[in-house]
Amino acid sequence: MTIWTPDLSAHQGPLYQRLAQAITAAVADGTLPPGCRLPAQRDLAWRLGVTVGTITRGYGEARRLGVLSGEVGRGTFVRGEAAPDLDAPHMPPADQISVASQYAESVIDLSFNVTPASPVRGPFTELLRRTAQQSDPRQIDQLLHYLPDGGALAHRQAGAAWMARAGLDVDPAEVVVANGVQNALTATLATLANPGDTIACEATTYPGVLGVARLLHLKVVSIETNQHGLCPRALDALARRFHPKVLVTIPSFHNPTASYMPAERREEVVALCRRHGMMIVEDDIYGFLAERPAPPLARLAPDITVFLTGTAKVMSGGLRVGFLRGPSGLTSRLATNVRLSGWMAPPIGIELAARMLEPANLEPLLHWHRQEALTRQRMASDILGTPPPVPGRACYHLWLPVPEGAQPGRLIGALRRRGVTVTDPHVFDARGLEPPPPYLRLCLGATDNREAVRQGLEKVADALALDPADPLPAAVI
């Protein structure tokens, strides 16, 4: 253990943030080298004259910044390798992706939460051809210019039709077109909250939520969850204590836990938000995978909910278009903040996505995705012994518990040596606590090759079978 006492006066902000900044600076200049064990929290608290809680929060913030890692019973250490970028959704290394978005054959990627490319390619090809050969030059000309705030009417209508499939009947005039759901989330939180305000989310959540909160200087409090999503009792207790202004939630196929909130719980959540004066941000990016979706929160409480959805998961990352719908009085502000934070999605991409949302093009695509997700979840169940998927409720990611006593970081290292990449569970943790959640998120759609997914899952099963106390053997890739 290193004997290190930081100078907090050289940094700004609350004491715990100053400590995190001091740790980051010391790591950058080599004062705290990789693998270095930091002082025990109680010892450092005594030397600095602060509470142990301040040290705990400071270490937690430095861990969230990717500088530190912790192991139960051993302490807190400087990370020995490049840390994940917590301010953005995980992306695989550039040298693992070709221009066609196919991963290197030597690496089986189970870390990138995307959907596989559908073989239903005919509509895409035809739409590209029709757009390129559009007989009316005025329509082509419109796609080469800036669009009005909120998007063109035809594109708003397409967004309203897409929301209708989720069970939400909206006026196209209330739909705002965004440059993907991440842009929509940023604009929405900028509309609903001010710097210093508190927002609530699931204790384990999509890293993009945490990144936007940091970008906008929002405080985050976390809600415990179970297999049905966030717990109403925990939400009620948290709201009474912290009075969050906004709840951000992913009720349908939550990322990363894959939970699906039943209709009864959705009603409870809405009632609690009304009681405590909270606005709701509902991220429905994966909702299309449900054949019979539960009613969206925005349907139960349209006056306090902003509903987010998009096309990247159902179509492809290259057709990344977001749609949002909020209370009618907020439409103009939402549209303005979309423009300020991302201006707009490329009009040609929006046009292609809108045409793909027409029923004749969309129905085969939805059917294929639902069947493919079900097939891959069944594969995971057979190999890993996870519960079998429910038909009509299967998605492309899995939240896999690790054996008691196992360290997720050591498992990630073992998998990396076997040629399998997964995401460090630290990035999903909204609590800022040690240790990380004892789970691994497995993305079953990150590669188009179903056999590669099978091989990756088999290697995961092998790594999980290791005795946690045994040294991790090297593997030949």
Short mmCIF file of C-alpha atoms in Angstrom, two decimals:
data_model
loop_
_atom_site.label_atom_id
_atom_site.label_comp_id
_atom_site.label_asym_id
_atom_site.label_seq_id
_atom_site.Cartn_x
_atom_site.Cartn_y
_atom_site.Cartn_z
CA MET A 1 0.00 0.00 0.00
CA THR A 2 1.36 3.40 -1.00
CA ILE A 3 1.76 6.22 1.54
CA TRP A 4 0.23 9.09 -0.39
CA THR A 5 -1.47 12.23 0.88
CA PRO A 6 -3.00 14.44 -1.82
CA ASP A 7 -3.18 18.22 -1.71
CA LEU A 8 -6.90 18.91 -2.07
CA SER A 9 -6.38 22.68 -2.07
CA ALA A 10 -4.97 22.43 -5.60
CA HIS A 11 -8.39 21.41 -6.95
CA GLN A 12 -11.91 22.79 -7.00
CA GLY A 13 -15.37 21.58 -6.09
CA PRO A 14 -16.68 19.46 -3.20
CA LEU A 15 -14.03 17.58 -1.23
CA TYR A 16 -14.81 14.19 -2.77
CA GLN A 17 -14.48 15.65 -6.28
CA ARG A 18 -11.17 17.29 -5.31
CA LEU A 19 -9.93 13.89 -4.15
CA ALA A 20 -10.98 12.27 -7.44
CA GLN A 21 -9.21 15.04 -9.36
CA ALA A 22 -6.06 14.60 -7.24
CA ILE A 23 -6.06 10.84 -7.89
CA THR A 24 -6.51 11.38 -11.62
CA ALA A 25 -3.64 13.89 -11.71
CA ALA A 26 -1.36 11.60 -9.69
CA VAL A 27 -2.06 8.71 -12.04
CA ALA A 28 -1.38 10.93 -15.06
CA ASP A 29 2.01 12.14 -13.77
CA GLY A 30 3.11 8.71 -12.55
CA THR A 31 2.94 9.44 -8.83
CA LEU A 32 0.40 6.61 -8.57
CA PRO A 33 1.62 3.94 -11.05
CA PRO A 34 -0.59 1.17 -12.51
CA GLY A 35 -1.34 -1.53 -9.96
CA CYS A 36 -0.58 0.76 -7.02
CA ARG A 37 -2.81 0.13 -4.00
CA LEU A 38 -4.30 3.31 -2.56
CA PRO A 39 -4.33 4.10 1.16
CA ALA A 40 -7.08 2.57 3.24
CA GLN A 41 -10.04 4.89 3.36
CA ARG A 42 -9.99 5.33 7.14
CA ASP A 43 -6.25 6.11 7.16
CA LEU A 44 -6.54 8.69 4.37
CA ALA A 45 -9.58 10.27 6.04
CA TRP A 46 -7.56 10.72 9.25
CA ARG A 47 -4.60 12.27 7.41
CA LEU A 48 -6.80 14.70 5.48
CA GLY A 49 -9.11 15.53 8.37
CA VAL A 50 -12.26 14.54 6.50
CA THR A 51 -14.93 11.88 6.96
CA VAL A 52 -14.56 8.33 5.71
CA GLY A 53 -17.67 8.96 3.62
CA THR A 54 -15.84 11.71 1.73
CA ILE A 55 -13.00 9.30 0.89
CA THR A 56 -15.49 6.63 -0.17
CA ARG A 57 -17.21 9.06 -2.54
CA GLY A 58 -13.88 10.32 -3.88
CA TYR A 59 -12.63 6.80 -4.59
CA GLY A 60 -15.99 5.96 -6.16
CA GLU A 61 -15.83 9.03 -8.43
CA ALA A 62 -12.27 8.16 -9.51
CA ARG A 63 -13.42 4.62 -10.26
CA ARG A 64 -16.30 5.95 -12.35
CA LEU A 65 -13.77 8.03 -14.26
CA GLY A 66 -11.98 4.79 -15.08
CA VAL A 67 -8.84 5.50 -13.02
CA LEU A 68 -9.31 2.99 -10.19
CA SER A 69 -10.60 -0.51 -9.65
CA GLY A 70 -11.50 -2.28 -6.43
CA GLU A 71 -11.46 -5.85 -5.20
CA VAL A 72 -13.38 -7.05 -2.17
CA GLY A 73 -11.03 -7.74 0.74
CA ARG A 74 -7.97 -6.40 -1.09
CA GLY A 75 -8.50 -2.69 -1.49
CA THR A 76 -8.54 -0.05 -4.22
CA PHE A 77 -5.95 -0.05 -7.00
CA VAL A 78 -4.85 2.11 -9.91
CA ARG A 79 -6.00 0.43 -13.08
CA GLY A 80 -3.26 -1.23 -15.06
CA GLU A 81 -4.71 -0.74 -18.52
CA ALA A 82 -6.70 1.72 -20.59
CA ALA A 83 -9.93 2.53 -18.81
CA PRO A 84 -13.35 2.52 -20.45
CA ASP A 85 -14.78 5.85 -21.53
CA LEU A 86 -17.62 6.41 -19.10
CA ASP A 87 -18.82 9.55 -20.83
CA ALA A 88 -19.98 7.68 -23.94
CA PRO A 89 -21.62 4.37 -24.84
CA HIS A 90 -19.07 1.59 -25.22
CA MET A 91 -17.51 1.25 -28.65
CA PRO A 92 -15.08 -1.50 -29.62
CA PRO A 93 -11.52 -0.51 -30.54
CA ALA A 94 -11.27 0.95 -34.02
CA ASP A 95 -8.87 -1.77 -35.13
CA GLN A 96 -11.57 -4.36 -34.45
CA ILE A 97 -14.06 -2.85 -36.91
CA SER A 98 -13.88 -2.73 -40.67
CA VAL A 99 -15.65 -0.19 -42.84
CA ALA A 100 -18.47 -2.71 -43.18
CA SER A 101 -18.85 -2.82 -39.36
CA GLN A 102 -17.75 -6.46 -39.23
CA TYR A 103 -15.56 -7.39 -36.28
CA ALA A 104 -12.14 -8.92 -36.65
CA GLU A 105 -12.40 -12.69 -36.99
CA SER A 106 -9.88 -13.25 -34.18
CA VAL A 107 -12.09 -11.48 -31.64
CA ILE A 108 -15.59 -12.52 -30.62
CA ASP A 109 -17.25 -9.33 -29.46
CA LEU A 110 -19.95 -9.67 -26.80
CA SER A 111 -19.55 -6.10 -25.55
CA PHE A 112 -21.23 -3.87 -28.13
CA ASN A 113 -25.02 -3.76 -27.64
CA VAL A 114 -26.21 -3.63 -31.22
CA THR A 115 -28.47 -5.84 -33.29
CA PRO A 116 -27.21 -8.16 -36.04
CA ALA A 117 -27.68 -7.17 -39.67
CA SER A 118 -30.91 -8.60 -40.98
CA PRO A 119 -30.89 -10.67 -44.19
CA VAL A 120 -34.08 -8.79 -45.09
CA ARG A 121 -32.05 -6.41 -47.27
CA GLY A 122 -34.34 -6.03 -50.27
CA PRO A 123 -36.20 -2.99 -48.93
CA PHE A 124 -32.96 -1.16 -48.13
CA THR A 125 -31.60 -1.71 -51.64
CA GLU A 126 -34.83 -0.67 -53.28
CA LEU A 127 -35.23 2.43 -51.13
CA LEU A 128 -31.68 3.55 -51.88
CA ARG A 129 -32.31 3.10 -55.60
CA ARG A 130 -35.64 4.92 -55.52
CA THR A 131 -34.21 7.83 -53.54
CA ALA A 132 -31.23 8.17 -55.90
CA GLN A 133 -33.53 8.08 -58.94
CA GLN A 134 -36.22 10.32 -57.52
CA SER A 135 -37.96 11.88 -60.51
CA ASP A 136 -38.95 15.10 -58.76
CA PRO A 137 -35.80 17.27 -58.30
CA ARG A 138 -37.61 19.38 -55.70
CA GLN A 139 -37.87 16.41 -53.32
CA ILE A 140 -34.16 15.66 -53.70
CA ASP A 141 -33.40 19.34 -53.15
CA GLN A 142 -35.31 19.30 -49.87
CA LEU A 143 -33.04 16.52 -48.60
CA LEU A 144 -29.96 18.64 -49.24
CA HIS A 145 -31.01 21.52 -47.00
CA TYR A 146 -31.47 22.15 -43.30
CA LEU A 147 -34.76 20.95 -41.89
CA PRO A 148 -37.02 23.01 -39.60
CA ASP A 149 -36.73 22.63 -35.82
CA GLY A 150 -38.45 19.41 -34.83
CA GLY A 151 -38.09 17.90 -38.30
CA ALA A 152 -40.09 17.81 -41.51
CA LEU A 153 -43.78 16.95 -41.17
CA ALA A 154 -43.42 13.68 -43.12
CA HIS A 155 -40.64 12.54 -40.81
CA ARG A 156 -42.63 13.50 -37.72
CA GLN A 157 -45.52 11.46 -39.10
CA ALA A 158 -43.19 8.48 -39.52
CA GLY A 159 -42.07 8.90 -35.91
CA ALA A 160 -45.66 9.04 -34.71
CA ALA A 161 -46.45 5.83 -36.61
CA TRP A 162 -43.41 4.13 -35.05
CA MET A 163 -44.56 5.22 -31.58
CA ALA A 164 -48.04 3.90 -32.31
CA ARG A 165 -46.56 0.40 -32.59
CA ALA A 166 -45.37 0.77 -29.00
CA GLY A 167 -48.94 1.62 -27.94
CA LEU A 168 -48.61 5.41 -27.93
CA ASP A 169 -51.11 7.48 -29.91
CA VAL A 170 -49.52 10.89 -30.53
CA ASP A 171 -50.06 13.92 -32.73
CA PRO A 172 -47.19 14.18 -35.27
CA ALA A 173 -46.95 17.88 -34.37
CA GLU A 174 -45.72 16.78 -30.91
CA VAL A 175 -42.99 14.51 -32.31
CA VAL A 176 -39.43 15.86 -32.52
CA VAL A 177 -36.85 14.23 -34.81
CA ALA A 178 -33.36 13.89 -33.30
CA ASN A 179 -29.92 12.69 -34.30
CA GLY A 180 -30.36 9.37 -32.50
CA VAL A 181 -31.72 8.56 -29.06
CA GLN A 182 -28.55 9.73 -27.28
CA ASN A 183 -29.07 13.19 -28.78
CA ALA A 184 -32.74 12.98 -27.76
CA LEU A 185 -31.76 12.06 -24.19
CA THR A 186 -29.29 14.95 -23.94
CA ALA A 187 -31.84 17.44 -25.25
CA THR A 188 -34.55 16.10 -22.95
CA LEU A 189 -32.51 16.31 -19.76
CA ALA A 190 -31.31 19.79 -20.77
CA THR A 191 -34.99 20.75 -21.06
CA LEU A 192 -36.23 19.18 -17.82
CA ALA A 193 -33.36 19.87 -15.41
CA ASN A 194 -30.86 22.60 -14.55
CA PRO A 195 -27.24 22.20 -13.41
CA GLY A 196 -27.20 21.01 -9.82
CA ASP A 197 -30.63 19.35 -10.03
CA THR A 198 -31.03 15.71 -9.02
CA ILE A 199 -32.22 12.97 -11.36
CA ALA A 200 -32.99 9.34 -10.54
CA CYS A 201 -32.28 6.19 -12.52
CA GLU A 202 -31.88 2.46 -12.00
CA ALA A 203 -28.89 1.54 -9.81
CA THR A 204 -27.49 -0.36 -12.77
CA THR A 205 -28.10 1.58 -15.94
CA TYR A 206 -27.06 2.50 -19.46
CA PRO A 207 -23.74 4.42 -19.30
CA GLY A 208 -25.07 7.10 -21.66
CA VAL A 209 -27.44 8.28 -18.91
CA LEU A 210 -24.54 8.79 -16.50
CA GLY A 211 -22.47 10.50 -19.18
CA VAL A 212 -25.21 13.01 -19.99
CA ALA A 213 -25.71 13.70 -16.28
CA ARG A 214 -22.04 14.57 -15.93
CA LEU A 215 -22.14 16.68 -19.09
CA LEU A 216 -25.08 18.69 -17.74
CA HIS A 217 -23.77 18.78 -14.14
CA LEU A 218 -26.73 16.85 -12.75
CA LYS A 219 -26.65 14.84 -9.54
CA VAL A 220 -27.63 11.17 -9.88
CA VAL A 221 -29.36 9.04 -7.26
CA SER A 222 -30.01 5.38 -7.93
CA ILE A 223 -32.95 3.07 -7.37
CA GLU A 224 -32.66 -0.61 -6.53
CA THR A 225 -34.16 -3.02 -9.04
CA ASN A 226 -35.26 -6.63 -9.35
CA GLN A 227 -36.24 -8.92 -12.22
CA HIS A 228 -39.20 -6.66 -13.03
CA GLY A 229 -37.27 -3.40 -13.18
CA LEU A 230 -37.04 -0.59 -10.64
CA CYS A 231 -38.70 -1.26 -7.29
CA PRO A 232 -41.63 1.08 -6.47
CA ARG A 233 -40.92 0.94 -2.73
CA ALA A 234 -37.29 1.96 -3.34
CA LEU A 235 -38.43 4.73 -5.69
CA ASP A 236 -40.82 6.06 -3.07
CA ALA A 237 -38.15 6.08 -0.34
CA LEU A 238 -35.59 7.72 -2.62
CA ALA A 239 -38.06 10.40 -3.74
CA ARG A 240 -38.89 11.27 -0.13
CA ARG A 241 -35.21 11.63 0.73
CA PHE A 242 -33.66 13.29 -2.33
CA HIS A 243 -36.61 14.89 -4.18
CA PRO A 244 -35.29 14.16 -7.70
CA LYS A 245 -36.68 16.31 -10.47
CA VAL A 246 -36.62 13.62 -13.17
CA LEU A 247 -36.77 9.84 -13.36
CA VAL A 248 -34.88 8.30 -16.29
CA THR A 249 -35.87 4.69 -16.90
CA ILE A 250 -35.74 1.91 -19.50
CA PRO A 251 -38.83 -0.18 -18.70
CA SER A 252 -38.69 -2.45 -21.78
CA PHE A 253 -35.64 -4.74 -22.07
CA HIS A 254 -33.59 -2.62 -19.73
CA ASN A 255 -29.94 -2.09 -20.61
CA PRO A 256 -27.98 -3.86 -19.16
CA THR A 257 -30.25 -6.04 -16.97
CA ALA A 258 -32.74 -7.03 -19.74
CA SER A 259 -35.65 -6.73 -17.27
CA TYR A 260 -39.12 -6.01 -18.63
CA MET A 261 -41.42 -3.99 -16.41
CA PRO A 262 -44.96 -5.47 -16.23
CA ALA A 263 -48.03 -3.29 -16.69
CA GLU A 264 -48.96 -3.26 -12.98
CA ARG A 265 -45.56 -1.95 -11.96
CA ARG A 266 -45.66 0.71 -14.66
CA GLU A 267 -48.87 2.00 -13.12
CA GLU A 268 -47.23 2.08 -9.68
CA VAL A 269 -44.22 3.98 -11.02
CA VAL A 270 -46.42 6.56 -12.72
CA ALA A 271 -48.49 7.05 -9.56
CA LEU A 272 -45.34 7.59 -7.48
CA CYS A 273 -43.92 10.09 -9.94
CA ARG A 274 -47.15 12.07 -9.84
CA ARG A 275 -47.19 11.99 -6.05
CA HIS A 276 -43.61 13.27 -5.81
CA GLY A 277 -43.76 15.76 -8.68
CA MET A 278 -41.21 13.95 -10.89
CA MET A 279 -41.05 14.12 -14.66
CA ILE A 280 -40.33 10.84 -16.45
CA VAL A 281 -37.93 10.15 -19.32
CA GLU A 282 -38.83 6.80 -20.89
CA ASP A 283 -36.20 5.23 -23.16
CA ASP A 284 -37.95 2.69 -25.42
CA ILE A 285 -35.08 1.96 -27.82
CA TYR A 286 -35.51 -1.85 -27.44
CA GLY A 287 -39.29 -1.90 -27.09
CA PHE A 288 -39.90 -3.08 -30.67
CA LEU A 289 -38.68 -6.58 -29.70
CA ALA A 290 -41.85 -7.23 -27.68
CA GLU A 291 -44.64 -8.76 -29.74
CA ARG A 292 -47.31 -7.60 -27.25
CA PRO A 293 -45.78 -4.60 -25.49
CA ALA A 294 -46.91 -3.42 -22.08
CA PRO A 295 -48.37 0.10 -22.16
CA PRO A 296 -45.64 2.74 -22.24
CA LEU A 297 -45.36 5.07 -19.28
CA ALA A 298 -46.04 7.89 -21.71
CA ARG A 299 -49.44 6.39 -22.44
CA LEU A 300 -50.27 6.21 -18.73
CA ALA A 301 -48.93 9.71 -18.01
CA PRO A 302 -48.52 11.72 -21.22
CA ASP A 303 -48.50 15.01 -19.31
CA ILE A 304 -45.34 14.20 -17.29
CA THR A 305 -43.43 11.84 -19.62
CA VAL A 306 -40.99 12.34 -22.48
CA PHE A 307 -40.91 9.21 -24.64
CA LEU A 308 -37.71 8.36 -26.57
CA THR A 309 -37.35 5.85 -29.38
CA GLY A 310 -35.27 5.40 -32.51
CA THR A 311 -34.30 3.32 -35.51
CA ALA A 312 -30.67 2.31 -34.92
CA LYS A 313 -31.49 -0.99 -33.19
CA VAL A 314 -34.24 -2.12 -35.55
CA MET A 315 -32.48 -1.02 -38.76
CA SER A 316 -28.77 -0.29 -38.39
CA GLY A 317 -26.38 2.18 -36.82
CA GLY A 318 -26.05 3.84 -40.23
CA LEU A 319 -29.73 4.80 -40.10
CA ARG A 320 -29.52 6.40 -36.67
CA VAL A 321 -32.62 8.52 -36.16
CA GLY A 322 -34.27 9.40 -32.86
CA PHE A 323 -37.83 10.43 -32.12
CA LEU A 324 -39.12 12.00 -28.93
CA ARG A 325 -42.51 13.09 -27.74
CA GLY A 326 -43.16 15.11 -24.60
CA PRO A 327 -46.03 17.08 -23.10
CA SER A 328 -47.36 19.52 -25.70
CA GLY A 329 -46.11 22.55 -23.80
CA LEU A 330 -42.51 21.30 -24.05
CA THR A 331 -42.37 20.46 -27.76
CA SER A 332 -40.79 23.73 -28.83
CA ARG A 333 -38.14 23.65 -26.08
CA LEU A 334 -37.31 20.01 -26.84
CA ALA A 335 -36.89 20.83 -30.53
CA THR A 336 -34.64 23.79 -29.71
CA ASN A 337 -32.41 21.70 -27.45
CA VAL A 338 -32.16 18.95 -30.07
CA ARG A 339 -30.85 21.58 -32.47
CA LEU A 340 -28.44 23.02 -29.90
CA SER A 341 -27.01 19.60 -28.94
CA GLY A 342 -26.94 17.86 -32.32
CA TRP A 343 -28.69 20.12 -34.84
CA MET A 344 -30.36 17.33 -36.80
CA ALA A 345 -29.87 13.90 -38.29
CA PRO A 346 -28.79 13.96 -41.98
CA PRO A 347 -32.01 14.44 -43.98
CA ILE A 348 -31.23 11.66 -46.46
CA GLY A 349 -30.81 9.22 -43.56
CA ILE A 350 -34.08 10.38 -42.00
CA GLU A 351 -35.84 9.91 -45.32
CA LEU A 352 -34.54 6.37 -45.72
CA ALA A 353 -35.47 5.51 -42.14
CA ALA A 354 -38.96 6.98 -42.58
CA ARG A 355 -39.53 4.89 -45.68
CA MET A 356 -38.30 1.76 -43.91
CA LEU A 357 -40.91 2.42 -41.23
CA GLU A 358 -43.68 1.89 -43.76
CA PRO A 359 -45.54 -1.35 -42.87
CA ALA A 360 -44.60 -3.29 -46.00
CA ASN A 361 -40.90 -2.74 -45.30
CA LEU A 362 -41.03 -2.94 -41.52
CA GLU A 363 -43.08 -6.08 -40.84
CA PRO A 364 -40.52 -8.61 -42.21
CA LEU A 365 -37.76 -6.82 -40.34
CA LEU A 366 -39.59 -6.92 -37.00
CA HIS A 367 -40.47 -10.59 -37.43
CA TRP A 368 -36.86 -11.50 -38.21
CA HIS A 369 -35.43 -9.60 -35.22
CA ARG A 370 -37.87 -11.14 -32.76
CA GLN A 371 -37.13 -14.67 -33.99
CA GLU A 372 -33.36 -14.07 -34.11
CA ALA A 373 -33.30 -12.64 -30.57
CA LEU A 374 -35.29 -15.65 -29.35
CA THR A 375 -32.90 -18.07 -31.09
CA ARG A 376 -29.81 -16.43 -29.58
CA GLN A 377 -31.32 -16.30 -26.09
CA ARG A 378 -32.16 -20.02 -26.34
CA MET A 379 -28.55 -20.66 -27.35
CA ALA A 380 -27.36 -18.78 -24.27
CA SER A 381 -29.77 -20.73 -22.07
CA ASP A 382 -28.50 -24.06 -23.41
CA ILE A 383 -24.83 -23.16 -22.93
CA LEU A 384 -24.91 -21.09 -19.73
CA GLY A 385 -27.92 -22.60 -17.97
CA THR A 386 -29.78 -19.28 -17.79
CA PRO A 387 -33.60 -19.35 -17.67
CA PRO A 388 -35.14 -20.02 -21.08
CA PRO A 389 -36.46 -16.94 -22.85
CA VAL A 390 -40.15 -16.13 -23.00
CA PRO A 391 -41.40 -16.15 -26.62
CA GLY A 392 -42.34 -12.63 -27.63
CA ARG A 393 -40.17 -11.18 -24.85
CA ALA A 394 -36.61 -11.98 -25.98
CA CYS A 395 -33.91 -9.37 -26.51
CA TYR A 396 -30.30 -9.27 -27.69
CA HIS A 397 -28.51 -8.88 -24.35
CA LEU A 398 -28.15 -10.91 -21.19
CA TRP A 399 -27.22 -9.88 -17.62
CA LEU A 400 -25.30 -12.89 -16.39
CA PRO A 401 -24.53 -13.35 -12.67
CA VAL A 402 -20.97 -14.43 -11.90
CA PRO A 403 -20.23 -17.17 -9.36
CA GLU A 404 -19.98 -16.15 -5.72
CA GLY A 405 -16.45 -15.05 -4.92
CA ALA A 406 -15.50 -14.48 -8.55
CA GLN A 407 -14.16 -11.10 -9.59
CA PRO A 408 -15.73 -9.65 -12.76
CA GLY A 409 -12.41 -7.99 -13.62
CA ARG A 410 -10.54 -11.31 -13.48
CA LEU A 411 -13.23 -12.97 -15.60
CA ILE A 412 -12.97 -10.18 -18.16
CA GLY A 413 -9.22 -10.74 -18.30
CA ALA A 414 -9.66 -14.50 -18.70
CA LEU A 415 -12.14 -13.94 -21.54
CA ARG A 416 -9.87 -11.42 -23.23
CA ARG A 417 -7.09 -14.01 -23.30
CA ARG A 418 -9.53 -16.39 -24.93
CA GLY A 419 -10.43 -13.87 -27.61
CA VAL A 420 -13.80 -12.70 -26.16
CA THR A 421 -14.55 -9.10 -25.21
CA VAL A 422 -17.21 -8.02 -22.71
CA THR A 423 -17.87 -4.68 -21.02
CA ASP A 424 -16.51 -3.87 -17.57
CA PRO A 425 -19.60 -3.83 -15.28
CA HIS A 426 -18.26 -0.70 -13.56
CA VAL A 427 -19.61 1.43 -16.42
CA PHE A 428 -23.21 0.48 -15.60
CA ASP A 429 -23.01 1.28 -11.88
CA ALA A 430 -24.89 4.47 -10.96
CA ARG A 431 -24.17 4.03 -7.23
CA GLY A 432 -20.47 4.91 -7.30
CA LEU A 433 -19.72 2.08 -4.89
CA GLU A 434 -17.20 -0.75 -4.67
CA PRO A 435 -17.28 -3.51 -5.79
CA PRO A 436 -18.83 -3.49 -9.28
CA PRO A 437 -22.08 -5.34 -9.88
CA PRO A 438 -21.35 -9.12 -9.83
CA TYR A 439 -22.65 -9.54 -13.37
CA LEU A 440 -21.45 -9.54 -16.95
CA ARG A 441 -23.53 -8.11 -19.77
CA LEU A 442 -23.36 -10.37 -22.81
CA CYS A 443 -24.41 -8.79 -26.10
CA LEU A 444 -25.77 -11.53 -28.32
CA GLY A 445 -26.22 -9.31 -31.39
CA ALA A 446 -22.77 -7.75 -31.57
CA THR A 447 -21.77 -10.08 -34.39
CA ASP A 448 -23.82 -11.19 -37.38
CA ASN A 449 -22.27 -14.67 -37.19
CA ARG A 450 -24.46 -16.85 -34.99
CA GLU A 451 -21.76 -19.53 -34.75
CA ALA A 452 -19.31 -16.93 -33.41
CA VAL A 453 -21.85 -16.09 -30.70
CA ARG A 454 -22.04 -19.78 -29.80
CA GLN A 455 -18.25 -20.04 -29.55
CA GLY A 456 -18.11 -16.90 -27.43
CA LEU A 457 -20.76 -18.22 -25.03
CA GLU A 458 -18.91 -21.52 -24.69
CA LYS A 459 -15.75 -19.61 -23.74
CA VAL A 460 -17.76 -17.63 -21.19
CA ALA A 461 -19.01 -20.92 -19.71
CA ASP A 462 -15.43 -22.20 -19.49
CA ALA A 463 -14.25 -19.02 -17.73
CA LEU A 464 -17.14 -19.17 -15.24
CA ALA A 465 -16.21 -22.76 -14.38
CA LEU A 466 -12.80 -21.66 -13.06
CA ASP A 467 -12.29 -21.77 -9.30
CA PRO A 468 -12.21 -18.07 -8.25
CA ALA A 469 -9.18 -18.80 -6.08
CA ASP A 470 -7.18 -20.42 -8.88
CA PRO A 471 -4.74 -18.38 -10.98
CA LEU A 472 -6.16 -17.57 -14.38
CA PRO A 473 -4.43 -19.66 -17.04
CA ALA A 474 -3.29 -18.12 -20.27
CA ALA A 475 -5.10 -19.18 -23.42
CA VAL A 476 -4.01 -19.55 -26.99
CA ILE A 477 -6.18 -17.50 -29.33
#
